[in-house]
Structures are given as C-alpha cells and as structure tokens.
Coordinates of C-alpha atoms in Angstrom, one line a residue:
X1 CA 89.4 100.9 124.9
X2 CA 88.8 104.6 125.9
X3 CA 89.9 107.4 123.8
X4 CA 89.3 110.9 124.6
X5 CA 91.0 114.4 124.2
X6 CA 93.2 115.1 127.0
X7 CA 94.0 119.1 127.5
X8 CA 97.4 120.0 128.0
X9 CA 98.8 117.3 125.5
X10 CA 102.7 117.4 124.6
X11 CA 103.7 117.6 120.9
X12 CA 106.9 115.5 122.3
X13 CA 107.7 111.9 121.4
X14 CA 106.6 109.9 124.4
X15 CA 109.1 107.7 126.1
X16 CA 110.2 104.6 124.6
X17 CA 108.2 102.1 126.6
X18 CA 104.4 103.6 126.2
X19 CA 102.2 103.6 123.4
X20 CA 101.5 106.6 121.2
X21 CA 97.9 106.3 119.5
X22 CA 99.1 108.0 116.2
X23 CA 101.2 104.9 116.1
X24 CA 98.8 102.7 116.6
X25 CA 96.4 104.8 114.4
X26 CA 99.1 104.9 111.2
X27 CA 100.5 101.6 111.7
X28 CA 96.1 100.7 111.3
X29 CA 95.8 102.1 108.3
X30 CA 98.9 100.9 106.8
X31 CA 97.5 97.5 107.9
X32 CA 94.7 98.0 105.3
X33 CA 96.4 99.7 102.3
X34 CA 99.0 96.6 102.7
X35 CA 96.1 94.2 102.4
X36 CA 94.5 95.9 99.1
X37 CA 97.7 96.5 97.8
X38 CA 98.5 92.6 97.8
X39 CA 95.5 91.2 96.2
X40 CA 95.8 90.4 92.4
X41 CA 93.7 92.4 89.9
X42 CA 91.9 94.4 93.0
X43 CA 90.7 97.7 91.3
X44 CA 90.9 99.9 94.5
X45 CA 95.0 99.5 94.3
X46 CA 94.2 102.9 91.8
X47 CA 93.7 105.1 94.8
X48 CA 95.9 104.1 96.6
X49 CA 98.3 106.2 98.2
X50 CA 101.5 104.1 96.2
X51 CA 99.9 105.9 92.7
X52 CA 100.1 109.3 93.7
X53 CA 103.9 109.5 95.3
X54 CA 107.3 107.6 95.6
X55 CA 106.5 106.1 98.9
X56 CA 104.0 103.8 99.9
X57 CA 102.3 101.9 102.8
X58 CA 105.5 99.7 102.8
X59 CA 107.1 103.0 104.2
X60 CA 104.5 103.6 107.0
X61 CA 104.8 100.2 108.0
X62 CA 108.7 100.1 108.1
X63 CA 109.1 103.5 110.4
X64 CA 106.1 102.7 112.2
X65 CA 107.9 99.4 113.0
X66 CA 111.0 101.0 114.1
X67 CA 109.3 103.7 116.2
X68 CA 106.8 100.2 117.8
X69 CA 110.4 98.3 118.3
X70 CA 111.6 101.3 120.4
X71 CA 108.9 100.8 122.7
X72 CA 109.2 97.2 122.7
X73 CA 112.4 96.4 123.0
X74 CA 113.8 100.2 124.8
X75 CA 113.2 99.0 128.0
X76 CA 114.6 96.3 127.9
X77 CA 118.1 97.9 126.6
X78 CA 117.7 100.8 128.8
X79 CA 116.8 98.9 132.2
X80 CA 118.5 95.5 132.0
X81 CA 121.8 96.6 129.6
X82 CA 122.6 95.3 126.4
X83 CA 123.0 91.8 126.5
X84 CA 119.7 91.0 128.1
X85 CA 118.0 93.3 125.5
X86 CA 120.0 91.6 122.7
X87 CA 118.0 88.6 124.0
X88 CA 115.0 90.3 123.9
X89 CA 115.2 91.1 120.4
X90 CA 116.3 87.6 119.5
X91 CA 113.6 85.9 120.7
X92 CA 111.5 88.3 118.0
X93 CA 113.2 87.5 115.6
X94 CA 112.8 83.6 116.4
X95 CA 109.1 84.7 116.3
X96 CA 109.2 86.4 113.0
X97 CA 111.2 83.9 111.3
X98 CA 108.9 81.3 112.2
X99 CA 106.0 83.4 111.4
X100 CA 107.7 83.6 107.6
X101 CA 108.3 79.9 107.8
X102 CA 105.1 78.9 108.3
X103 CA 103.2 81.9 105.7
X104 CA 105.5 80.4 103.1
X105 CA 104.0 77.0 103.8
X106 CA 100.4 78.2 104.3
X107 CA 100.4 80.4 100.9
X108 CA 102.3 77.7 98.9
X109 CA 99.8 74.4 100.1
X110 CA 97.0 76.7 99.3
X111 CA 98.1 77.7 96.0
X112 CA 98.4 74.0 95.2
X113 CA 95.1 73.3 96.4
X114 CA 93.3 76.0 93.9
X115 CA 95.3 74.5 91.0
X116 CA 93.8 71.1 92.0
X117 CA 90.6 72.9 92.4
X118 CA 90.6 75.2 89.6
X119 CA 92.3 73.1 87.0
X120 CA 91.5 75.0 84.0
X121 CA 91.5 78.5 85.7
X122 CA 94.3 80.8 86.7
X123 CA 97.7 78.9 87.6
X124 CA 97.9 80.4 91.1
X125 CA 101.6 78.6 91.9
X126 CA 102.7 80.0 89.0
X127 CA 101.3 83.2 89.8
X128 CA 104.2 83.2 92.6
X129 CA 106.7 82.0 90.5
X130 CA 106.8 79.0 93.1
X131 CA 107.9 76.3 90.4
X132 CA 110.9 76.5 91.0
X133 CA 110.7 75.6 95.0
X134 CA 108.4 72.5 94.2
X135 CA 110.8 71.7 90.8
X136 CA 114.1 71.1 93.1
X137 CA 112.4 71.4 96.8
X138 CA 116.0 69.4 98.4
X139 CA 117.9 72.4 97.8
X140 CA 115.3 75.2 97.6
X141 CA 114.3 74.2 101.2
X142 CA 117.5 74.6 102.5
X143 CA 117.3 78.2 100.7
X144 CA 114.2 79.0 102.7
X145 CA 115.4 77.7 106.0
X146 CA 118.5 79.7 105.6
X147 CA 116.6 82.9 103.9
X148 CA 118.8 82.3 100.5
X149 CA 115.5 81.7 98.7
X150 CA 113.3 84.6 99.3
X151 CA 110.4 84.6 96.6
X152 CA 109.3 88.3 96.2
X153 CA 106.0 88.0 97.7
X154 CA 107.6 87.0 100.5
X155 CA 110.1 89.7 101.2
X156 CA 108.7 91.7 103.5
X157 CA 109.6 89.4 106.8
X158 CA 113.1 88.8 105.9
X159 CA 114.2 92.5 105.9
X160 CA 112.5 93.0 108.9
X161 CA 114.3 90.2 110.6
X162 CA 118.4 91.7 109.2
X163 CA 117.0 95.1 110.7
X164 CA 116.1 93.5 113.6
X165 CA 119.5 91.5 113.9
X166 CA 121.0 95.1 113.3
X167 CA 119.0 96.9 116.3
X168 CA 121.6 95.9 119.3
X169 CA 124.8 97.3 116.9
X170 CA 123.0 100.8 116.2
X171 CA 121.9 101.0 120.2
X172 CA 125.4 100.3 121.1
X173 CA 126.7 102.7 118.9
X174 CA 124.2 105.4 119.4
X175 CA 125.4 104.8 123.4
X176 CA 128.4 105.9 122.3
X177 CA 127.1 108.9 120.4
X178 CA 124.4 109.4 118.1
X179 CA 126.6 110.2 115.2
X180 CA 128.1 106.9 115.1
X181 CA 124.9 105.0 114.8
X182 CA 123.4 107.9 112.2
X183 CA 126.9 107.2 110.4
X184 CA 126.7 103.5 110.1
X185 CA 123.1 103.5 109.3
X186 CA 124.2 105.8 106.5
X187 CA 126.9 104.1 105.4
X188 CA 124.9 100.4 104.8
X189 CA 122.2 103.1 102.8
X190 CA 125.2 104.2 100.6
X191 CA 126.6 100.3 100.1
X192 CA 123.3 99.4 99.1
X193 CA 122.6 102.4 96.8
X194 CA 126.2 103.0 95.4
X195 CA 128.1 99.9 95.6
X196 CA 125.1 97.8 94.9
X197 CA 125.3 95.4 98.8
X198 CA 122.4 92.8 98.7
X199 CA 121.7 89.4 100.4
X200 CA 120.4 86.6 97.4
X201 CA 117.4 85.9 96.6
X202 CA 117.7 82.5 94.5
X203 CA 120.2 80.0 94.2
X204 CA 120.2 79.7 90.6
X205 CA 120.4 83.9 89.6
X206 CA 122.0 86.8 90.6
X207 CA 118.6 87.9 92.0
X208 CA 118.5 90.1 95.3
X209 CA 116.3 90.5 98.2
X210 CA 113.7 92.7 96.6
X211 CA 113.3 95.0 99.7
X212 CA 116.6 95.7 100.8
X213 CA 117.7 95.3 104.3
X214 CA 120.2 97.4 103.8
X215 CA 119.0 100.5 102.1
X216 CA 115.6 100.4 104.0
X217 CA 116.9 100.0 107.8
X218 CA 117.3 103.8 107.3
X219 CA 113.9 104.3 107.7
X220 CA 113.3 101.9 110.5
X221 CA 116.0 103.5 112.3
X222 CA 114.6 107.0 111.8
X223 CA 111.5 105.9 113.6
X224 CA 113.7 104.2 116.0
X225 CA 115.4 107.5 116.3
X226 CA 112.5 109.3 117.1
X227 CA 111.0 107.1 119.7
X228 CA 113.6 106.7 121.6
X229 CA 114.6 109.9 122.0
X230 CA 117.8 110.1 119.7
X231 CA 116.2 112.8 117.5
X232 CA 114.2 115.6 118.9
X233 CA 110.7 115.9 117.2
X234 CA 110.6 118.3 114.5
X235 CA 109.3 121.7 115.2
X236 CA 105.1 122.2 114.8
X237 CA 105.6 125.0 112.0
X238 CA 103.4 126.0 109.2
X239 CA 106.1 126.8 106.7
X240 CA 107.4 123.4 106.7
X241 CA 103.8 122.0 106.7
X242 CA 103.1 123.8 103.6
X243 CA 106.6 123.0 102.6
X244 CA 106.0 119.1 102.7
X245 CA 102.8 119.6 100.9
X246 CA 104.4 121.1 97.8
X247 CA 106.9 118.3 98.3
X248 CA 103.6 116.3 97.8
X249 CA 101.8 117.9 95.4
X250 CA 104.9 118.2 93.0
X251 CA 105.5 114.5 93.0
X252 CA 102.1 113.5 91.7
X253 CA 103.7 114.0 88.0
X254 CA 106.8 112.1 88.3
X255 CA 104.7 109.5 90.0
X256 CA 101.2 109.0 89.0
X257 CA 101.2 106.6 86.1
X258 CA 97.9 108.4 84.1
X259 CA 100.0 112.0 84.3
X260 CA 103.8 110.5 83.3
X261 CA 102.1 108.3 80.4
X262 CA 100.0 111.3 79.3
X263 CA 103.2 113.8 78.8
X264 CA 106.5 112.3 77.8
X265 CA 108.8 114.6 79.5
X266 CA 107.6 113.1 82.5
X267 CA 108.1 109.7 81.7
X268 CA 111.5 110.3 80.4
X269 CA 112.2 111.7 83.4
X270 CA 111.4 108.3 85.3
X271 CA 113.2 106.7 83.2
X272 CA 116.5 108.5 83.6
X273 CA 116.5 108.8 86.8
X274 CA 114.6 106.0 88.4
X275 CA 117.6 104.9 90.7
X276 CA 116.5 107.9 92.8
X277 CA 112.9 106.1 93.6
X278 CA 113.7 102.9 93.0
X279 CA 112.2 100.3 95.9
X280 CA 114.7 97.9 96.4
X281 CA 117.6 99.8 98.1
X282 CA 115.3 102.5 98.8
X283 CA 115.8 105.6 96.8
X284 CA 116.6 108.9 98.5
X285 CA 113.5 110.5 96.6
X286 CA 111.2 108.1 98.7
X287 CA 113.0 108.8 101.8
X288 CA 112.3 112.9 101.0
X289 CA 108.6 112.0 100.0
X290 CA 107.7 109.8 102.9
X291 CA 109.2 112.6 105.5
X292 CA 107.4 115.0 103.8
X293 CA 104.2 113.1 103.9
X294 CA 104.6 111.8 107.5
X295 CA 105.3 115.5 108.6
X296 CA 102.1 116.6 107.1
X297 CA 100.3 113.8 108.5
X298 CA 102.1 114.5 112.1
X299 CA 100.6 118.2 112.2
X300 CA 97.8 117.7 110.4
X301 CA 96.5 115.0 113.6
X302 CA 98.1 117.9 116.5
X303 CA 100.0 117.4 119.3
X304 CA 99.5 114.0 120.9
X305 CA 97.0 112.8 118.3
X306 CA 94.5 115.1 119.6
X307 CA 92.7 115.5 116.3
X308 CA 91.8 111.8 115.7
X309 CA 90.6 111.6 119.3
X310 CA 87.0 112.0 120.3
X311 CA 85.7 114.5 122.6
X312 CA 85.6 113.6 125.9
X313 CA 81.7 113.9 125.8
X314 CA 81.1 112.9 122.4
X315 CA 78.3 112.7 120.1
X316 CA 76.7 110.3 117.9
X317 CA 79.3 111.3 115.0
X318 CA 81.8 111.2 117.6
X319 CA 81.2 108.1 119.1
X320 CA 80.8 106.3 115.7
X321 CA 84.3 107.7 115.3
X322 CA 85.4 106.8 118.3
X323 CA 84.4 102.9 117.5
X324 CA 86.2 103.1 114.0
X325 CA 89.2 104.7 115.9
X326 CA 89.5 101.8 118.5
X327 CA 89.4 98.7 115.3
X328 CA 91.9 100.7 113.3
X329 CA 94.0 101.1 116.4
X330 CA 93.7 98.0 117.4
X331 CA 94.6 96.2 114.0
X332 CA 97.6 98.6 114.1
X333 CA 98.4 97.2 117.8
X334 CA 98.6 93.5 116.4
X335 CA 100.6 94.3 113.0
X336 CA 102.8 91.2 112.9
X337 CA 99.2 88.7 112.9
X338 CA 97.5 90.9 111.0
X339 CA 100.5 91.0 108.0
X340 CA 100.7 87.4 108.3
X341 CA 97.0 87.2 107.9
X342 CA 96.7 89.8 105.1
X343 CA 99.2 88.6 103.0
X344 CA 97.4 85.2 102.8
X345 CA 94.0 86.6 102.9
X346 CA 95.0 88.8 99.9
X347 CA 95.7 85.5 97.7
X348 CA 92.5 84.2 98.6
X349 CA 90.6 87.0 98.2
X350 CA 92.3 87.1 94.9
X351 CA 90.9 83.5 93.6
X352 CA 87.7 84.5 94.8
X353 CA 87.9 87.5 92.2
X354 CA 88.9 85.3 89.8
X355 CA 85.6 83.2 90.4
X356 CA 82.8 85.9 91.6
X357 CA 84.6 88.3 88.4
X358 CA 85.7 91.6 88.8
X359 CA 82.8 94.2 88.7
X360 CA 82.9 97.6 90.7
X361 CA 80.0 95.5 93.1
X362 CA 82.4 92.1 93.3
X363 CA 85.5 94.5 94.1
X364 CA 83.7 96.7 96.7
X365 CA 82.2 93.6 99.0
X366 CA 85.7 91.6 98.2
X367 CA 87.9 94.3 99.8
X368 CA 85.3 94.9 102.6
X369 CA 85.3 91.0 103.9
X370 CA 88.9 91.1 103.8
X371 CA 89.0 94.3 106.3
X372 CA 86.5 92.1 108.4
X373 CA 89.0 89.5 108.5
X374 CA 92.1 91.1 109.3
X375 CA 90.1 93.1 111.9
X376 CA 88.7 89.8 113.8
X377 CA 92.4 88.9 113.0
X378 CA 93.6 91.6 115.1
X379 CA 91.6 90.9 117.8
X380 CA 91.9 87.2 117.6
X381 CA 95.4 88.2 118.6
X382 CA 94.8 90.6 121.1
X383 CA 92.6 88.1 122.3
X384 CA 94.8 85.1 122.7
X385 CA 97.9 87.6 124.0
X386 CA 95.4 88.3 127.0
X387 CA 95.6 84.9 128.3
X388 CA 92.2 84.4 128.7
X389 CA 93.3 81.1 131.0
X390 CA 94.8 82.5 133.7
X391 CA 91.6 84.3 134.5
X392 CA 89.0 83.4 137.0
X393 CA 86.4 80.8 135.7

C-alpha cells in the first residue's frame, strides 16, 4: 500500500462507500489498546488511554465501527434500496454471530486445557466465571445459541450484532428525516440510562448484557451519522480544539485512579455520581469525553489525514513511518479477525505471564509478540479475502 500527501485534500467526510485512512489508522490503534487491555495482570494497561479519561478504546472501536459500516453496507442501501441492503447487513451479522460462537468455544476448550495442564496454577475457567456453562451446559448452551448467556468477556460481539440488527430501522428513518432516526437513537439511550432497558445476561440472575446495546448504539450511530453524510463534519476551529482539550485535561481527576484515591473529594465525587460514566448503558460523560477526544484527535491529524501521511518523497524517518503506517492501517482494515484473534491471544498471552512471571522485561516482550500476532493476523485475513486461488498459477 502507497501512502502519500495529496495537496488539495478535503476536511469533508468522504462518501460512504470509500475508505478514509484516519479510519483505518484509529480503528489500528484501537486494535492494539484492545489487545493489552484484555490480557490479565499485563502492567502496560496503566498507560493506557482507559486510566486517564471516561472513555476508552471500546469507544474508538464502536464509532469507528459505525463510521466502517457506512461504508460497507451504504452502498448497498443507497444503490439497491432497502431490502437488498437489509440483506446485506444480515449476512454480517450471520458472520459475526458465528464468529462469537466459535471464540466462545475456542477460549473456553483452551481454558480447560491450561487447567489440565497447569493443575496447581491459576484456575483459568474460573478466571471466566465459565463454571457455570460447563456445570449445567443443556441449558447454558441454549443461552449461548440464543445470546441469553453472554459471559462478560464475551460481550463485545453481541452488542455489535443488536446494533447491527438496528442499522436498516435508523436508515429507514433517517430516509424519512434525520430527526426521526437521531430521535429514536436517543430515545433507546434514555430507556437504557433512565428506565434501566437491558437484554439478560444469565439465566439464573438478573444480570444484563455488560455493554449495552442499547445505550451504546448512540455512538455507533454517530459514526454512522458522519459517514454517511447525515451530519456535516464539525468545523476545523482552534477554540473548540482547545475547548476539547480542557475537556480532556479536566477529566484526568475524576478519572485517573492514582489522583481520585490520593484526594477524597474526588473520589466522592465518583462515587456519587458514577451513573454519569458508568460503561454499561453508556454514561453521557463518556459520550462528552470521547467527542471531545476524537475532535482533538481529528484536527490534530488535518484535513484528510494529511498529518499521519508520509511525504510524497520521503525520507528514511519517513519511510520507516510510512511502513508502521501501512501495519497499523492494515490491522485496522481487518478489525473483526483481528478482535477475534486478540481476545484469544490476550488469554494466552496471559498464562504465559503467569509462567515466564511478571517483570518489566517479561511484560515488554509479552505485549510485543502479541502485536506480532494480531498484525500477521490482520494480514492472514487480508490475505485469504484476496482470493489468492482465482489467480493465475
């Protein structure tokens, strides 16, 4: 892949239907965040960005996935109507239920092989709180087949899918008029925050989904909304720039755990108020701190992206650069393999922690062979989409 500065670039959102490299280049890093994130006891979760604000890479991902699903599934709306691209977006969500199916299976067989191989080291099904599945499996299976049983660590795929099943609603409304698709997308926010709307988690409790379908397809369909034209993108203005920074920078207290443990008014505060940050249904404070941090991030990389792009006739610097670009955009390109692969990786990575030990050295060549993986993941993928059959011998 080729990327250079092109003069003349457009600060507008590009049409649904072609690819925008600070997608590809934010959905990357997200990619990576998500996979340090997940594995147990890694120290580098510290720094990332989840300590220092309400939002996270969970965010990233989500909007980035609704701005990707414009382009995916747009065309297919706008040129063939809405039935055909109602069946566009059900075969995905075939896809990505399948692809949950089978990373429940995967993580849970593996976790029962390091207990068998580990017998007097960590209890890594009970780490998952998988017990209960392998305790009554008849009905538990029928919970998983039917998403009624939705473990936490395996969350993530299931909200996607309800947002997904919601996509061909909020086009048809928006058809009508924007206003009745930002309404209803609203209204599901409010039922989840207000009135307390879930889907179950577990037979046996009261337990909801832990991410919300509900309360976080308002971020998805902000991206949507962008992509695809809906909502104009913002104006490139230094005020609000600096705006969204202080946004930033005065959230650090309320959400960096060594500041709100050191002074108790902070803390207090969390406590108090913690239904405006909460994860689950998606607290409106995350919502403010994730657009003020993707608005920063948005001029900070200039119109187009042209900041992250290499020169047309670039250095060494710049073509080392421009090689680190191309893997973190391509990882970003192939985000539903490379989740999949992550969030097993990141178990695995985790036993091997558990057996190498946890020093600064262990933790530092850990997280590195699990970026290796995720990136030959990615193009594994891109390599097998290619359809390296049909070419000629």
């Amino acid at each position: 892949m080729t990327l250079s500065r092109q003069s003349g670039t457009s600060d507008a959102m590009p049409q649904a239907g072609t690819r925008d490299p600070r997608l590809d280049f934010f959905r990357g890093i997200a990619m990576f965040i998500i996979l340090i994130a997940h594995i147990p006891g890694n120290w580098f979760t510290l720094w990332i960005p989840a300590r220092f604000g309400f939002s996270d890479a969970t965010e990233t991902f989500v909007f980035c996935s609704g701005m990707a699903s414009a382009i995916a599934f747009g065309r297919a709306f706008r040129d063939r109507g809405l039935l055909m691209g109602t069946t566009r977006v059900t075969f995905r969500i075939w896809q990505v239920y399948w692809a949950h199916i089978g990373l429940f299976f995967a993580i849970a067989a593996t976790m029962v092989a390091l207990n068998a191989m580990f017998p007097d080291g960590r209890d890594y099904v009970g780490q998952l709180n998988l017990y209960p599945f392998f305790n009554n499996a008849q009905t538990n299976l029928i919970g998983l087949m039917t998403l009624t049983y939705v473990p936490n660590y395996f969350d993530i795929l299931p909200m996607y899918l309800v947002i997904l099943a919601m996509m061909p609603l909020m086009i048809g409304l928006a058809r009508i008029h924007f206003g009745l698709a930002a309404l209803a997308s609203i209204t599901l926010w409010v039922c989840a925050n207000v009135l307390g709307w879930n889907f179950p988690a577990e037979p046996w409790s009261e337990r909801g989904w832990f991410f919300n379908p509900l309360g976080w397809q308002l971020i998805f369909f902000t991206g949507f909304a962008f992509m695809s034209g809906w909502l104009p993108a913002p104006p490139r203005d230094r005020r609000l720039f600096w705006l969204a920074v202080a946004i930033i920078l005065v959230t650090i207290p309320f959400a960096y755990f060594r500041v709100f443990n050191a002074f108790p008014v902070f803390l207090e505060w969390r406590r108090d108020w913690s239904f405006l940050f909460q994860k689950t249904e998606f607290g409106i404070l995350r919502y403010v701190h994730f657009l003020a941090t993707a608005y920063a991030a948005w001029f900070l990389v200039g119109p187009a992206g042209v900041n992250i792009l290499p020169g047309s006739r670039p250095g060494a610097l710049a073509r080392a650069w421009q090689g680190i670009l191309a893997i973190i955009m391509k990882v970003g390109q192939q985000s539903l393999a490379v989740f999949i692969g992550s969030m097993y990786l990141a178990r695995v990575l985790g036993a091997l922690l558990d057996q190498v030990g946890r020093t600064g050295f262990s933790m530092l060549w850990v997280n590195l062979l699990g970026f290796a993986l995720i990136i030959g993941v990615a193009y594994g993928a891109a390599w097998f989409k290619s359809h390296p059959w049909k070419r000629a011998a």
